[in-house]
Amino acid sequence: QMARQKKAHRREPSEQELQSAAKDYRAGIRVCHGTFGPGTIAARRGDIVTVQFEDGSQRRFSLLAAQIE
């Protein structure tokens, strides 16, 4: 129930925030996450990217909050 409450209060990013976060983050782009290491963007929906990491794991991140380079 706590997770449901947090999700309900998540604000939508502004157009300016999305454009700033967008850069070239699209499927197929190689990225590096500070904790999980190198990977490839598998999908993107708005400010959320799904990254396939070299260890085989897949994780979703908000471009507005994640430490992805």
XYZ file of N, CA and C in Angstrom:
207
model
N 0.826 -1.187 0.000
C 0.000 0.000 0.000
C 0.875 1.258 0.000
N 2.027 1.208 0.680
C 2.938 2.349 0.718
C 3.438 2.676 -0.685
N 3.798 1.660 -1.454
C 4.284 1.885 -2.819
C 3.195 2.522 -3.669
N 1.975 2.100 -3.465
C 0.857 2.649 -4.230
C 0.702 4.143 -3.941
N 0.851 4.529 -2.686
C 0.738 5.936 -2.321
C 1.851 6.757 -2.959
N 3.079 6.265 -2.919
C 4.192 6.987 -3.523
C 3.973 7.172 -5.012
N 3.518 6.139 -5.672
C 3.309 6.205 -7.110
C 2.229 7.226 -7.460
N 1.195 7.288 -6.646
C 0.094 8.207 -6.906
C 0.541 9.665 -6.781
N 1.561 9.932 -5.981
C 2.012 11.297 -5.763
C 3.147 11.701 -6.692
N 3.553 10.841 -7.588
C 4.640 11.171 -8.512
C 4.145 12.209 -9.501
N 4.865 13.304 -9.581
C 4.458 14.350 -10.509
C 5.008 14.060 -11.897
N 4.307 14.526 -12.880
C 4.764 14.374 -14.255
C 5.872 15.393 -14.526
N 6.934 14.988 -15.224
C 8.009 15.929 -15.527
C 7.548 16.985 -16.520
N 8.118 18.170 -16.398
C 7.786 19.242 -17.331
C 8.427 18.945 -18.686
N 7.949 19.603 -19.718
C 8.513 19.431 -21.062
C 9.991 19.802 -21.060
N 10.337 20.846 -20.338
C 11.738 21.287 -20.266
C 12.606 20.225 -19.590
N 12.098 19.607 -18.519
C 12.847 18.548 -17.843
C 13.052 17.352 -18.762
N 12.010 16.991 -19.509
C 12.128 15.864 -20.435
C 13.154 16.152 -21.527
N 13.120 17.346 -22.084
C 14.072 17.690 -23.144
C 15.486 17.708 -22.608
N 15.667 18.213 -21.400
C 16.983 18.260 -20.785
C 17.505 16.849 -20.515
N 16.613 15.966 -20.068
C 17.012 14.601 -19.744
C 17.179 13.748 -20.994
N 16.559 14.163 -22.084
C 16.498 13.335 -23.282
C 17.857 13.049 -23.889
N 18.661 14.073 -24.099
C 19.951 13.919 -24.777
C 19.765 12.946 -25.925
N 20.596 11.942 -25.972
C 20.474 10.928 -27.016
C 20.086 9.576 -26.421
N 19.316 9.604 -25.348
C 18.926 8.360 -24.697
C 17.800 7.702 -25.470
N 18.159 6.761 -26.327
C 17.180 5.998 -27.106
C 17.668 4.556 -27.181
N 16.809 3.669 -27.616
C 17.150 2.245 -27.691
C 18.421 2.047 -28.513
N 19.292 1.196 -27.991
C 20.534 0.861 -28.682
C 21.744 1.655 -28.220
N 21.521 2.719 -27.445
C 22.619 3.560 -26.973
C 23.293 2.898 -25.767
N 24.628 2.872 -25.780
C 25.394 2.340 -24.656
C 25.447 3.389 -23.553
N 25.248 2.946 -22.322
C 25.293 3.834 -21.163
C 26.097 3.166 -20.054
N 26.415 3.948 -19.036
C 27.083 3.397 -17.863
C 26.400 3.959 -16.627
N 25.996 3.067 -15.727
C 25.339 3.453 -14.480
C 26.364 3.344 -13.359
N 26.344 4.286 -12.441
C 27.317 4.325 -11.358
C 27.373 3.078 -10.502
N 26.263 2.397 -10.316
C 26.213 1.194 -9.489
C 26.237 -0.094 -10.316
N 25.497 -0.118 -11.416
C 25.307 -1.350 -12.173
C 26.281 -1.526 -13.338
N 27.019 -0.479 -13.661
C 28.028 -0.581 -14.715
C 27.474 -0.357 -16.111
N 28.195 -0.867 -17.120
C 27.806 -0.636 -18.513
C 26.591 -1.450 -18.941
N 25.843 -0.856 -19.862
C 24.679 -1.532 -20.410
C 24.200 -0.822 -21.660
N 23.086 -1.306 -22.191
C 22.500 -0.753 -23.414
C 21.040 -0.439 -23.155
N 20.596 0.734 -23.612
C 19.185 1.082 -23.457
C 18.361 0.168 -24.358
N 17.446 -0.563 -23.743
C 16.597 -1.497 -24.479
C 15.296 -0.826 -24.927
N 14.816 0.131 -24.119
C 13.550 0.809 -24.440
C 13.485 2.127 -23.688
N 12.628 3.005 -24.197
C 12.391 4.282 -23.525
C 10.926 4.646 -23.664
N 10.368 5.135 -22.565
C 8.990 5.628 -22.566
C 8.972 6.892 -21.719
N 8.900 8.042 -22.365
C 8.959 9.312 -21.652
C 10.310 9.487 -20.997
N 10.310 9.693 -19.669
C 11.572 9.859 -18.955
C 12.077 8.552 -18.351
N 11.434 7.430 -18.671
C 11.832 6.134 -18.134
C 12.565 5.325 -19.209
N 13.773 4.860 -18.854
C 14.512 3.992 -19.771
C 14.677 2.617 -19.132
N 14.671 1.593 -19.972
C 14.979 0.237 -19.541
C 16.369 -0.072 -20.062
N 17.258 -0.444 -19.144
C 18.648 -0.715 -19.512
C 18.939 -2.197 -19.320
N 19.515 -2.810 -20.359
C 19.962 -4.198 -20.306
C 21.447 -4.154 -19.950
N 21.796 -4.682 -18.774
C 23.181 -4.653 -18.323
C 23.937 -5.890 -18.780
N 25.253 -5.783 -18.743
C 26.102 -6.860 -19.245
C 25.942 -8.161 -18.467
N 25.482 -8.078 -17.208
C 25.282 -9.302 -16.419
C 23.955 -9.988 -16.758
N 23.202 -9.402 -17.707
C 21.933 -9.989 -18.129
C 20.718 -9.387 -17.445
N 20.934 -8.595 -16.404
C 19.795 -7.983 -15.703
C 19.247 -6.806 -16.494
N 17.982 -6.521 -16.268
C 17.312 -5.374 -16.875
C 16.742 -4.530 -15.753
N 16.967 -3.218 -15.841
C 16.460 -2.318 -14.808
C 15.877 -1.075 -15.458
N 14.869 -0.499 -14.797
C 14.243 0.734 -15.298
C 14.682 1.907 -14.434
N 14.923 3.041 -15.102
C 15.362 4.241 -14.413
C 14.658 5.464 -14.971
N 14.474 6.453 -14.117
C 14.003 7.754 -14.562
C 15.224 8.555 -14.997
N 15.173 9.120 -16.175
C 16.282 9.948 -16.659
C 16.443 11.197 -15.793
N 15.402 11.575 -15.074
C 15.466 12.763 -14.236
C 16.216 12.500 -12.938
N 16.352 11.231 -12.553
C 16.963 10.908 -11.268
C 18.181 9.994 -11.351
N 18.260 9.188 -12.379
C 19.322 8.173 -12.454
C 20.680 8.778 -12.777
N 21.702 8.101 -12.296
C 23.077 8.495 -12.596
C 23.568 7.679 -13.792
N 23.054 8.033 -14.953
C 23.411 7.326 -16.198
C 24.206 8.271 -17.080
N 25.289 7.762 -17.582
C 26.110 8.547 -18.512
C 26.188 7.847 -19.842
